mmCIF file with all atom_site columns, C-alpha atoms in Angstrom:
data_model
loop_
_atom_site.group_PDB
_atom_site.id
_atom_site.type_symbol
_atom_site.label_atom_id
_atom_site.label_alt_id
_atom_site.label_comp_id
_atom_site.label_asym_id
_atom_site.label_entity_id
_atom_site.label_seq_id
_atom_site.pdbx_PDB_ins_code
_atom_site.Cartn_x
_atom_site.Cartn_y
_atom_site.Cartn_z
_atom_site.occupancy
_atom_site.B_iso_or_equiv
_atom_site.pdbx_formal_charge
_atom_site.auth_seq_id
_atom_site.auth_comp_id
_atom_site.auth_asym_id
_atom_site.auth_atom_id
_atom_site.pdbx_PDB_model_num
ATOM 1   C CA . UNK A 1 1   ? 100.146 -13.401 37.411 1.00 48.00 ? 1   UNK A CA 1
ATOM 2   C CA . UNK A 1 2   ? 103.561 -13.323 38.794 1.00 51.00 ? 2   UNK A CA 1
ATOM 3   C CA . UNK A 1 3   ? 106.504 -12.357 36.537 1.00 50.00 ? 3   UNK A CA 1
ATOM 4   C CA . UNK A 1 4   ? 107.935 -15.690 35.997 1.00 53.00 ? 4   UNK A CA 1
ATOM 5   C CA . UNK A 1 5   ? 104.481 -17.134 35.088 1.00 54.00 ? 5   UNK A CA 1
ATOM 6   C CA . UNK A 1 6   ? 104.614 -14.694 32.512 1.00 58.00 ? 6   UNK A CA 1
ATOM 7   C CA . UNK A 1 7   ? 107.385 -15.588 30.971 1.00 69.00 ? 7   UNK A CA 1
ATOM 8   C CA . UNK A 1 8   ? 106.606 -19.251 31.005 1.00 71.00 ? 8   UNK A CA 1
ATOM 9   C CA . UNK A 1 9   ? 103.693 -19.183 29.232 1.00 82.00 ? 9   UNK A CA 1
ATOM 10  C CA . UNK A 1 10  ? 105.529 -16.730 26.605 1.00 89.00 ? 10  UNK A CA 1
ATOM 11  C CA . UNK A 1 11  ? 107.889 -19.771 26.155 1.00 89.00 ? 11  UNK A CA 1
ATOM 12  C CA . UNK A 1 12  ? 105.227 -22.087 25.967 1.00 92.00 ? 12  UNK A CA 1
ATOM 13  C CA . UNK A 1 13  ? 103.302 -20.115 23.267 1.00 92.00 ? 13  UNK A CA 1
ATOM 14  C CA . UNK A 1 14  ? 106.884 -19.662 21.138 1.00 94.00 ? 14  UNK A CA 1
ATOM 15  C CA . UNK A 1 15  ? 107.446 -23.407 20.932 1.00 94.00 ? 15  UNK A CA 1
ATOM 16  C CA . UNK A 1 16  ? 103.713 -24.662 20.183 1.00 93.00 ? 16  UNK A CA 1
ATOM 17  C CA . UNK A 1 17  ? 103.650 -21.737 17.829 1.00 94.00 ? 17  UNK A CA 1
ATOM 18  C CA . UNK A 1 18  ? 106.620 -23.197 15.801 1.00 95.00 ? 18  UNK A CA 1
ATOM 19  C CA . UNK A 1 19  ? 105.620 -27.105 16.084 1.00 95.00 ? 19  UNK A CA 1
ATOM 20  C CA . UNK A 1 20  ? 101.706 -26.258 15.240 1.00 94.00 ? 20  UNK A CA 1
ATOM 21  C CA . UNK A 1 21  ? 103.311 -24.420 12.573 1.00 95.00 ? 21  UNK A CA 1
ATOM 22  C CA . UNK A 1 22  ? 105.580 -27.880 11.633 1.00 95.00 ? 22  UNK A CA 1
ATOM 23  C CA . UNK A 1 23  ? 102.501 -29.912 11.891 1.00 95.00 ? 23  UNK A CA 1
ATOM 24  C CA . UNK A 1 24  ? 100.429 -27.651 9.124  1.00 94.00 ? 24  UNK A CA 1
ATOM 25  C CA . UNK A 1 25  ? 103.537 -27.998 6.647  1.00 95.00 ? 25  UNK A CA 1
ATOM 26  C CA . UNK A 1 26  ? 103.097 -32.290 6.533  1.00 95.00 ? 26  UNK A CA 1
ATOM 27  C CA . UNK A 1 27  ? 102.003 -33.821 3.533  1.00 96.00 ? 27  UNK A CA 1
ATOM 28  C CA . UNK A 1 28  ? 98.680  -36.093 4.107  1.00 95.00 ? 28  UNK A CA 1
ATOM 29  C CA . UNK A 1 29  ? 101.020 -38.855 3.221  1.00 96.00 ? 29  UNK A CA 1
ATOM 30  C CA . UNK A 1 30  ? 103.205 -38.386 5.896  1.00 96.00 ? 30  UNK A CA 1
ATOM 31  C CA . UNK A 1 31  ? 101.123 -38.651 8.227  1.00 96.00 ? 31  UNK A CA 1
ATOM 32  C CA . UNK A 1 32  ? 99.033  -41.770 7.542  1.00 96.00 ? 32  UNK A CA 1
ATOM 33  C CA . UNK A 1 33  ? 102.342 -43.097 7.557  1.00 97.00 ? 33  UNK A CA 1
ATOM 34  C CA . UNK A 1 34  ? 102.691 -41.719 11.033 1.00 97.00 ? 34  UNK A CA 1
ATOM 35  C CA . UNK A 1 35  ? 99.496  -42.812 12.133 1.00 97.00 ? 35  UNK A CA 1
ATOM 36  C CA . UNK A 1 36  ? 100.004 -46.352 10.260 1.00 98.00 ? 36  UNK A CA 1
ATOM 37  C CA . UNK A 1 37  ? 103.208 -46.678 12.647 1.00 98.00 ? 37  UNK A CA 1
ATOM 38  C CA . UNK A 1 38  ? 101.712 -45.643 15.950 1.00 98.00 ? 38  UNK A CA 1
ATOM 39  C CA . UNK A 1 39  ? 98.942  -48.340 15.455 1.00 98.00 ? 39  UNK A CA 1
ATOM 40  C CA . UNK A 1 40  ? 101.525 -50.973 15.026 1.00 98.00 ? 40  UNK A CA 1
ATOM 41  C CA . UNK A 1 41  ? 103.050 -49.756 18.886 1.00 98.00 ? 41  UNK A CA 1
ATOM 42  C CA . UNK A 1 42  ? 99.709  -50.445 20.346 1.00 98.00 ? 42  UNK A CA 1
ATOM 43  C CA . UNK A 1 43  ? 100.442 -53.912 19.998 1.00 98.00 ? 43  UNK A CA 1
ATOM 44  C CA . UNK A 1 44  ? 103.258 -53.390 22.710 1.00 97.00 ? 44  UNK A CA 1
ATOM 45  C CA . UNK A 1 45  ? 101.634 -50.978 25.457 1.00 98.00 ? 45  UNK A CA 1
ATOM 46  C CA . UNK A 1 46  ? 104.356 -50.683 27.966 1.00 97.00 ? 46  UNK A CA 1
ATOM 47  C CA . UNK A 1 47  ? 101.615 -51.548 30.393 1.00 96.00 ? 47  UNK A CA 1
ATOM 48  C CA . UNK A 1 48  ? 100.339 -55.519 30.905 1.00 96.00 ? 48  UNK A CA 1
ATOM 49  C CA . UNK A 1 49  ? 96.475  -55.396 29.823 1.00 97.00 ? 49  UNK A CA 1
ATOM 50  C CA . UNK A 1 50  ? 94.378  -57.966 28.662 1.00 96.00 ? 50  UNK A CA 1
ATOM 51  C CA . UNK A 1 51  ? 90.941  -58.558 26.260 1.00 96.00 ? 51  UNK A CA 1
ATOM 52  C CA . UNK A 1 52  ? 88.436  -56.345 28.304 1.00 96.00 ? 52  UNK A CA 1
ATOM 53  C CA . UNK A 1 53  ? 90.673  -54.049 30.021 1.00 98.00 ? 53  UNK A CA 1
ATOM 54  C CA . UNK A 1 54  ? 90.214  -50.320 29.664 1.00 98.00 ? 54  UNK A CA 1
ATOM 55  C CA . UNK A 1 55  ? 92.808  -47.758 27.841 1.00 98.00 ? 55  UNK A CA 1
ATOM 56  C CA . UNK A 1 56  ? 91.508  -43.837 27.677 1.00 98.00 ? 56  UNK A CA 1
ATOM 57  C CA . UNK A 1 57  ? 92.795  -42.438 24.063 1.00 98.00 ? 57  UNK A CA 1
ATOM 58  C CA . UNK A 1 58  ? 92.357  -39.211 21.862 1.00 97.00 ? 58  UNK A CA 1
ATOM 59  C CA . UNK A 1 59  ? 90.931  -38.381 18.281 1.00 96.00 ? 59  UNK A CA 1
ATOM 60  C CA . UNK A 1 60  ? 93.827  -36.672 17.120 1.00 95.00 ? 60  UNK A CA 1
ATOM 61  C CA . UNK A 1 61  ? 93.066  -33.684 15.229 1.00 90.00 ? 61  UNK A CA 1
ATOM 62  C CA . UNK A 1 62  ? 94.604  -30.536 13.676 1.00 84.00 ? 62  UNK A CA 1
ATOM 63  C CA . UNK A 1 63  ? 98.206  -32.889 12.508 1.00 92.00 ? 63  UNK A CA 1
ATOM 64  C CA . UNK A 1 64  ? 97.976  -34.714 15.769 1.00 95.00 ? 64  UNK A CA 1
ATOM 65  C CA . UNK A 1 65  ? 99.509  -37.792 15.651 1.00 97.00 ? 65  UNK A CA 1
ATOM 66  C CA . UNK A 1 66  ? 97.145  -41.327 15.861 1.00 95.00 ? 66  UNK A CA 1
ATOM 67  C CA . UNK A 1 67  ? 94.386  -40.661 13.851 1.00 91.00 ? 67  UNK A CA 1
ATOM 68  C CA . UNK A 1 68  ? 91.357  -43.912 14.159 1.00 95.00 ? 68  UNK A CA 1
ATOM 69  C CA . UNK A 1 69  ? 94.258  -46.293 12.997 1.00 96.00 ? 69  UNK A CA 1
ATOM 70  C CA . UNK A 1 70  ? 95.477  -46.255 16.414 1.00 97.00 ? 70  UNK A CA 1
ATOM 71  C CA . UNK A 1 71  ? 91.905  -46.221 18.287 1.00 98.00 ? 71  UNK A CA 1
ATOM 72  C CA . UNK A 1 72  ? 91.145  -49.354 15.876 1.00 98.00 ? 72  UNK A CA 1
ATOM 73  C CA . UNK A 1 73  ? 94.443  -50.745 16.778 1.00 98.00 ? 73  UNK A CA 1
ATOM 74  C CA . UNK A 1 74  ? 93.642  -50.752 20.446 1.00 98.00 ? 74  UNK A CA 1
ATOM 75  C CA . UNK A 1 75  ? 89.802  -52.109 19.626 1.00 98.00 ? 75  UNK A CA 1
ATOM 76  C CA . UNK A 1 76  ? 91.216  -54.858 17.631 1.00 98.00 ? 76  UNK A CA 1
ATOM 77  C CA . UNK A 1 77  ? 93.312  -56.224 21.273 1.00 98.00 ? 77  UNK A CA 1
ATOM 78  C CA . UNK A 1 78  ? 89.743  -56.461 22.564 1.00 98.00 ? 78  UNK A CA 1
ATOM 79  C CA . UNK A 1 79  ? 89.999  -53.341 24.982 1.00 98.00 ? 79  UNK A CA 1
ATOM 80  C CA . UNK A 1 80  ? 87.718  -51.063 25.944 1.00 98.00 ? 80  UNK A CA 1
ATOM 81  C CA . UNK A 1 81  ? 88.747  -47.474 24.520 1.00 98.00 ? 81  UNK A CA 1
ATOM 82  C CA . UNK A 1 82  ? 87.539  -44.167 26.255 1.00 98.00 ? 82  UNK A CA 1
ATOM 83  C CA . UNK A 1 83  ? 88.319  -40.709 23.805 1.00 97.00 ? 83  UNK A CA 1
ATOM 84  C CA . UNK A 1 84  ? 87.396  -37.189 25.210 1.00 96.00 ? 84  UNK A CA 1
ATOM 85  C CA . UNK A 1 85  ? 84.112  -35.340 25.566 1.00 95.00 ? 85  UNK A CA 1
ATOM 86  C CA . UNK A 1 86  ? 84.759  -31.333 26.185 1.00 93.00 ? 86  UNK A CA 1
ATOM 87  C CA . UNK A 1 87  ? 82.543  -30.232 28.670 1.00 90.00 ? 87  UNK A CA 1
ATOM 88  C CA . UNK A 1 88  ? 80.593  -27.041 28.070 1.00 86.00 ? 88  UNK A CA 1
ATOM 89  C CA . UNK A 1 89  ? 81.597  -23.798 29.785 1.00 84.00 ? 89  UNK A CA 1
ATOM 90  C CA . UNK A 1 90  ? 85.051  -23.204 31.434 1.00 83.00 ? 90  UNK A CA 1
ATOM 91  C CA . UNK A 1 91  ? 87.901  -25.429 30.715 1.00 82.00 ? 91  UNK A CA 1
ATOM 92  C CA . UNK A 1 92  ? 87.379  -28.098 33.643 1.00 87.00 ? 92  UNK A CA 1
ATOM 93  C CA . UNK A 1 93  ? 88.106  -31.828 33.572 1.00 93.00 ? 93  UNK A CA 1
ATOM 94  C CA . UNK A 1 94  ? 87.546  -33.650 30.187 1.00 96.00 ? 94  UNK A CA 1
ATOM 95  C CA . UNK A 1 95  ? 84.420  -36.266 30.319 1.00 96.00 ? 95  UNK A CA 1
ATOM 96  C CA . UNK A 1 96  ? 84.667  -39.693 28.283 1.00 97.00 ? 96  UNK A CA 1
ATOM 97  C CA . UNK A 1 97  ? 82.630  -41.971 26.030 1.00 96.00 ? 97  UNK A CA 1
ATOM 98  C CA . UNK A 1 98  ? 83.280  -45.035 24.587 1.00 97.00 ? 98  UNK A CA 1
ATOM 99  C CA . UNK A 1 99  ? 84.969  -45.533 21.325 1.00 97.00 ? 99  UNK A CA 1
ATOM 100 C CA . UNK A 1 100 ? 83.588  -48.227 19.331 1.00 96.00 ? 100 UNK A CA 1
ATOM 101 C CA . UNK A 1 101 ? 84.677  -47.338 15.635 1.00 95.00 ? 101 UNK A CA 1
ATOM 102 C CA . UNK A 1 102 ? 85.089  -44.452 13.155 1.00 94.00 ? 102 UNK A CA 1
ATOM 103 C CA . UNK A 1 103 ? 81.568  -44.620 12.830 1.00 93.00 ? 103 UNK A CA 1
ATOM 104 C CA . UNK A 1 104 ? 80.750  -43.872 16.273 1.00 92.00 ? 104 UNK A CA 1
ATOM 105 C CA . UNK A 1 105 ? 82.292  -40.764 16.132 1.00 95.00 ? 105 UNK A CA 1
ATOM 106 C CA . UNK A 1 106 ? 80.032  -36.974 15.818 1.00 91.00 ? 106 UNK A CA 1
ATOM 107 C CA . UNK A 1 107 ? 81.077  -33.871 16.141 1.00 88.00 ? 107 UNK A CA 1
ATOM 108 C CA . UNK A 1 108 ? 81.340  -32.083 19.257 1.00 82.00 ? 108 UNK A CA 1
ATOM 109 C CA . UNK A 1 109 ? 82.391  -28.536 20.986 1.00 83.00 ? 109 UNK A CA 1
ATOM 110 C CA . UNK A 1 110 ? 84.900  -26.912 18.554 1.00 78.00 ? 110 UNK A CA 1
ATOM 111 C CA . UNK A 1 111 ? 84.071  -29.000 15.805 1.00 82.00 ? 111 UNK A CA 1
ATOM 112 C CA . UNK A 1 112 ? 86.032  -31.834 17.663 1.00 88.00 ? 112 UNK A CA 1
ATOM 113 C CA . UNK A 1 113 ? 85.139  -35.631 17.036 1.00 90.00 ? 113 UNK A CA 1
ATOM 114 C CA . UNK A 1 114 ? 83.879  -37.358 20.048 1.00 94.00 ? 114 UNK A CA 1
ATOM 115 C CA . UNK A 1 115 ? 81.793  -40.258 20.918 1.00 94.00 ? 115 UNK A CA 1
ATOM 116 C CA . UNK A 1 116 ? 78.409  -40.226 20.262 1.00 92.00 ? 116 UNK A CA 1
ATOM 117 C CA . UNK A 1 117 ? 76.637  -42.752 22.891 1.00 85.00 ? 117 UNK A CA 1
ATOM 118 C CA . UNK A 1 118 ? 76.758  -42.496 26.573 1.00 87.00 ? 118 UNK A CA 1
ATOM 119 C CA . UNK A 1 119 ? 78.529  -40.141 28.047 1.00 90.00 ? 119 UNK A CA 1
ATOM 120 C CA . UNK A 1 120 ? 80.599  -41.055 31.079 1.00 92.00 ? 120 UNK A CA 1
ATOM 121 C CA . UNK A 1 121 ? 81.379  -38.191 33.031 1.00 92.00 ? 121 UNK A CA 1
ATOM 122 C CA . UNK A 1 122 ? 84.930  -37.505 34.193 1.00 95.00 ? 122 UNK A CA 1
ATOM 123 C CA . UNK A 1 123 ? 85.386  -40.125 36.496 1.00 96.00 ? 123 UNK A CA 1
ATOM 124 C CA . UNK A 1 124 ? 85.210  -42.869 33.774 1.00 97.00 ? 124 UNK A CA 1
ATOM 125 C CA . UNK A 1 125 ? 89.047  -42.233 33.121 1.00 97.00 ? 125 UNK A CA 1
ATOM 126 C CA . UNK A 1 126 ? 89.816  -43.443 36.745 1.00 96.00 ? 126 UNK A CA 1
ATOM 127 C CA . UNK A 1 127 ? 89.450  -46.978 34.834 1.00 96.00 ? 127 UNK A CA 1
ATOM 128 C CA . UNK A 1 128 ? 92.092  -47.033 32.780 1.00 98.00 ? 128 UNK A CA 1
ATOM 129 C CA . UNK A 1 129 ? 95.156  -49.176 32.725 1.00 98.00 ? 129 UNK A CA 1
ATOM 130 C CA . UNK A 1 130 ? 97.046  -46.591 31.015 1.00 98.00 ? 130 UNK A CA 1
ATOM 131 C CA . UNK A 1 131 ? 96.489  -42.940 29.235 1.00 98.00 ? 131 UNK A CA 1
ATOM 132 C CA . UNK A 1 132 ? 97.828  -42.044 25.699 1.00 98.00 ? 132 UNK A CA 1
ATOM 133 C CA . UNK A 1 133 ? 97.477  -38.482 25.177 1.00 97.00 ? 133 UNK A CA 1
ATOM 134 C CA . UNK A 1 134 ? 97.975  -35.871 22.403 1.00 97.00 ? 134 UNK A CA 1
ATOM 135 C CA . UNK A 1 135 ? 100.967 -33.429 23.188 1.00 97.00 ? 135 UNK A CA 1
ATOM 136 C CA . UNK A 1 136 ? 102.448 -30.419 20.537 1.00 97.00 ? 136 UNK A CA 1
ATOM 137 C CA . UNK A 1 137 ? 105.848 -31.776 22.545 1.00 97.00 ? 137 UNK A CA 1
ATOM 138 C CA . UNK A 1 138 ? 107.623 -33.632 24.796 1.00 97.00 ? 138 UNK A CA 1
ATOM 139 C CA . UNK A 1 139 ? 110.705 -34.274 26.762 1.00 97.00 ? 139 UNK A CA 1
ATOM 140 C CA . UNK A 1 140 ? 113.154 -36.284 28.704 1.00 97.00 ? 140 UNK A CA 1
ATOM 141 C CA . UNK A 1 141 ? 112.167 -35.116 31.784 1.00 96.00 ? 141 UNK A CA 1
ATOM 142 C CA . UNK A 1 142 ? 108.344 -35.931 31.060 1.00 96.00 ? 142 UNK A CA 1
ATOM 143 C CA . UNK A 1 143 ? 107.213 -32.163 30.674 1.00 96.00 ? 143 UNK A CA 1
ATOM 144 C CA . UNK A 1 144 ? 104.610 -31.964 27.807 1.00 96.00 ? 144 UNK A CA 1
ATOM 145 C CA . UNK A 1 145 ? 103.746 -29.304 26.437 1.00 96.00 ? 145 UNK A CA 1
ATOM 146 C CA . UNK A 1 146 ? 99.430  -28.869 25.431 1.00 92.00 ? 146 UNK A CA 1
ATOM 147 C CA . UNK A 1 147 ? 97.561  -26.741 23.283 1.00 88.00 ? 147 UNK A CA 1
ATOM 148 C CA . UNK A 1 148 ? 97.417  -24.355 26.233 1.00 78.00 ? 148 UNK A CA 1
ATOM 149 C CA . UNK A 1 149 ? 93.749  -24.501 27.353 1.00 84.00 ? 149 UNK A CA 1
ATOM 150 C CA . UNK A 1 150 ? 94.533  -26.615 30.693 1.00 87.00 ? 150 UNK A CA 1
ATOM 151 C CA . UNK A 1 151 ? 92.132  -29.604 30.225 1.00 92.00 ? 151 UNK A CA 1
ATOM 152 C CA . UNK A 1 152 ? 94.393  -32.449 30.316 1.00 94.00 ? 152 UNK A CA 1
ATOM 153 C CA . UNK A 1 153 ? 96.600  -30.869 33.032 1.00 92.00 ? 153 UNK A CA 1
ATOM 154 C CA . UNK A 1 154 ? 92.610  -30.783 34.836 1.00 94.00 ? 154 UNK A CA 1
ATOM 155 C CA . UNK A 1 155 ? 92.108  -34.420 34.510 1.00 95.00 ? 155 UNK A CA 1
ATOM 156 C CA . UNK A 1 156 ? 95.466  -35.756 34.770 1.00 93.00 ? 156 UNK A CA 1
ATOM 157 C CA . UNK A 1 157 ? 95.323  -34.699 38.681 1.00 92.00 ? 157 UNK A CA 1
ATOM 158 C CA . UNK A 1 158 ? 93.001  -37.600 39.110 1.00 89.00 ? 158 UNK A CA 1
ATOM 159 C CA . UNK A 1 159 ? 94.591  -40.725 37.564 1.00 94.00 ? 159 UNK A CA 1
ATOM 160 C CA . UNK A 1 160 ? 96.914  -43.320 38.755 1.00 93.00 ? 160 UNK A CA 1
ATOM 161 C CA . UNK A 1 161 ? 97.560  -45.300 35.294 1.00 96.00 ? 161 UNK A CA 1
ATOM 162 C CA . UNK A 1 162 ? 100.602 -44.283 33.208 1.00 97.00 ? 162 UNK A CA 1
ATOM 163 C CA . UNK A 1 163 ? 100.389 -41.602 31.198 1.00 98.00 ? 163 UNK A CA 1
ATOM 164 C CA . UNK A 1 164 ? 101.762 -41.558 27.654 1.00 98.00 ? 164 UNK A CA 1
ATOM 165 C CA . UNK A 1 165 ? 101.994 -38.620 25.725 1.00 98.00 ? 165 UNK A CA 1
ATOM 166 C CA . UNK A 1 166 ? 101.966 -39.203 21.646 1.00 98.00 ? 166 UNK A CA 1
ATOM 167 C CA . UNK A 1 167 ? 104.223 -36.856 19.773 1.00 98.00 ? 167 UNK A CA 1
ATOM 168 C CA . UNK A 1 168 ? 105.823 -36.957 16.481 1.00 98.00 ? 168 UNK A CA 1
ATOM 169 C CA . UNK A 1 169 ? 109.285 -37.908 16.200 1.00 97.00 ? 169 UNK A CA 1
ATOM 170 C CA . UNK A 1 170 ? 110.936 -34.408 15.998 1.00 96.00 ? 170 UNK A CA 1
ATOM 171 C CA . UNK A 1 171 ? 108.528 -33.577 18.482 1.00 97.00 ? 171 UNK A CA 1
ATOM 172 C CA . UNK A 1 172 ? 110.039 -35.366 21.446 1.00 98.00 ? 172 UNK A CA 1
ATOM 173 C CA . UNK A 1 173 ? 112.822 -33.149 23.177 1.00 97.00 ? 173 UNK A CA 1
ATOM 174 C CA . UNK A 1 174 ? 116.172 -33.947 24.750 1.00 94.00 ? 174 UNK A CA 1
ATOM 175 C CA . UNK A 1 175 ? 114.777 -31.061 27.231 1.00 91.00 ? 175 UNK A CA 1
ATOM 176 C CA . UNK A 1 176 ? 113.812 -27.389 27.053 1.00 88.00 ? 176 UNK A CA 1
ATOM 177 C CA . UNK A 1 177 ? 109.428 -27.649 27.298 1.00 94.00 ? 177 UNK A CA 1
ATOM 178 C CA . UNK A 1 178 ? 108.530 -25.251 29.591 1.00 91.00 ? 178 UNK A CA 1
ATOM 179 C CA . UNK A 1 179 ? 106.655 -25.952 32.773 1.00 90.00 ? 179 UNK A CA 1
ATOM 180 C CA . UNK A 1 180 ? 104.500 -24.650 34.806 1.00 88.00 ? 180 UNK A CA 1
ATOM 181 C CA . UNK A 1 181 ? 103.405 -25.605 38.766 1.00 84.00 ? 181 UNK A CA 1
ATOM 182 C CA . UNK A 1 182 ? 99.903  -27.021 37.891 1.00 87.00 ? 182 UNK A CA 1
ATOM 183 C CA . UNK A 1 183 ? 101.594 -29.080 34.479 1.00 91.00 ? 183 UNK A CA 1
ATOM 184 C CA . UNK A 1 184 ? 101.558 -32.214 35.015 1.00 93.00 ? 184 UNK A CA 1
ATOM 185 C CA . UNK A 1 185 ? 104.272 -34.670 33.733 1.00 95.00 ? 185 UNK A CA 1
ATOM 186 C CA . UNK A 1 186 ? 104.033 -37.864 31.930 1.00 97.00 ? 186 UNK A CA 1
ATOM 187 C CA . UNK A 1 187 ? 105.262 -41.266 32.505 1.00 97.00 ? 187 UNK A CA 1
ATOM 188 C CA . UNK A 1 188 ? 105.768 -42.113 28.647 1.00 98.00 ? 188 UNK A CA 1
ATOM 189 C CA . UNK A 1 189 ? 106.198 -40.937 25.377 1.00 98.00 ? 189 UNK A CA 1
ATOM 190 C CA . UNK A 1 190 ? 105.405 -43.019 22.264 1.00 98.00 ? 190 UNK A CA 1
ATOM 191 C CA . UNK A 1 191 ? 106.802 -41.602 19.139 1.00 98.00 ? 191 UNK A CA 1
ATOM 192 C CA . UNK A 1 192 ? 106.353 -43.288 15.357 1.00 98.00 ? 192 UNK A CA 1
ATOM 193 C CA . UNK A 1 193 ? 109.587 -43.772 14.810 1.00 97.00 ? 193 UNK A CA 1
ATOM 194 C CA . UNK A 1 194 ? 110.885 -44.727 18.261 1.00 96.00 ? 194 UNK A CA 1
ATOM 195 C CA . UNK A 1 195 ? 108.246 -46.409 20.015 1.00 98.00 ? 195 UNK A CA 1
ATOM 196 C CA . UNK A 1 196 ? 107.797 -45.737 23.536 1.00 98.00 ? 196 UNK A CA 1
ATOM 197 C CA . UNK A 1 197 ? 110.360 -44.412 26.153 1.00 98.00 ? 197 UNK A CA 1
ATOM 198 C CA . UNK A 1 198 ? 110.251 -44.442 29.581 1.00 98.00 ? 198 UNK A CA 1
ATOM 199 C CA . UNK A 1 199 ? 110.580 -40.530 30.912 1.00 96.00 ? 199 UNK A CA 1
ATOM 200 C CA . UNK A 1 200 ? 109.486 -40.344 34.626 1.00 78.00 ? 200 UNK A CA 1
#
């Protein structure tokens, strides 16, 4: 690993560090008033779709912004929702299920919810009219910054839809997220407090 690969990823671990860190300290409160507000934005996709059409989602975990209020927000257009499956073994691309309520939820690899019917494989994200993601940050010049295992950056290779990364408000950067060659940058980023912004 070269030198300046090196010190990226020392970057990147500094900042997620401090914003995981952020993300322990908020009340319960806060953040199903968070989650409250980022299900009102997905009344207002910044992408045209229509009863039927297919949007690929997250169950946010860990402080993530979203939570179900959002997934059921999306549901309640009539739209098809895809959340992530992690494959076993090395980090590779993410597979998908469908999400068709709280309800349909299990738990998965790490302890993380996922869809418990059919899975999809990895091309069933090729679908979607647009991508909201989870992020630990984001910035002005669409960099986002992950939790560092490489699974979105994996999957993200293979999509044309928008991307959207979901971040909390202090969360989205005038600039400074590090990158890295194989990171790859969003279109969007939807914030509670903001609502979506147009980034690359």
């Amino acid at each position: 690993m070269s030198t300046a690969s090196v010190n990226g990823q020392a970057r990147k671990q500094a900042l997620r560090s401090t914003l995981l860190h952020a993300r322990a300290e908020m009340s319960p409160f806060v953040l199903a008033q968070v989650n409250a507000e980022l299900a009102q934005w997905m009344y207002s996709l910044p992408v045209t779709v229509t009863a039927g059409d297919t949007v690929a989602a997250y169950v946010a975990t860990r402080g993530e912004p979203g939570g179900t209020a959002m997934l059921d927000a999306l549901l309640d257009r009539g739209l098809t929702v895809l959340v992530p499956i992690v494959p076993a073994g090395d980090p590779s691309r993410l597979h998908w299920g469908e999400y068709t309520g709280e309800d349909s939820l299990t738990e998965g690899r790490w302890r993380l919810l996922e869809p418990s019917g059919t899975r999809l494989g990895a091309d069933a994200v090729r679908e979607a009219a647009a991508i909201l993601i989870p992020a630990v940050a984001a910035d002005r010049a669409g960099a986002r910054l992950g939790r560092g295992a490489g699974y979105y950056d994996r999957t993200l290779t293979v999509v044309d839809a928008p991307i959207i990364a979901v971040v909390h408000d202090d969360e989205f950067l005038t600039a400074g997220v590090p990158t890295e060659a194989y990171d790859v940058p969003v279109n969007w980023v939807l914030t509670p407090g903001t609502g979506y912004t147009r980034v690359v």
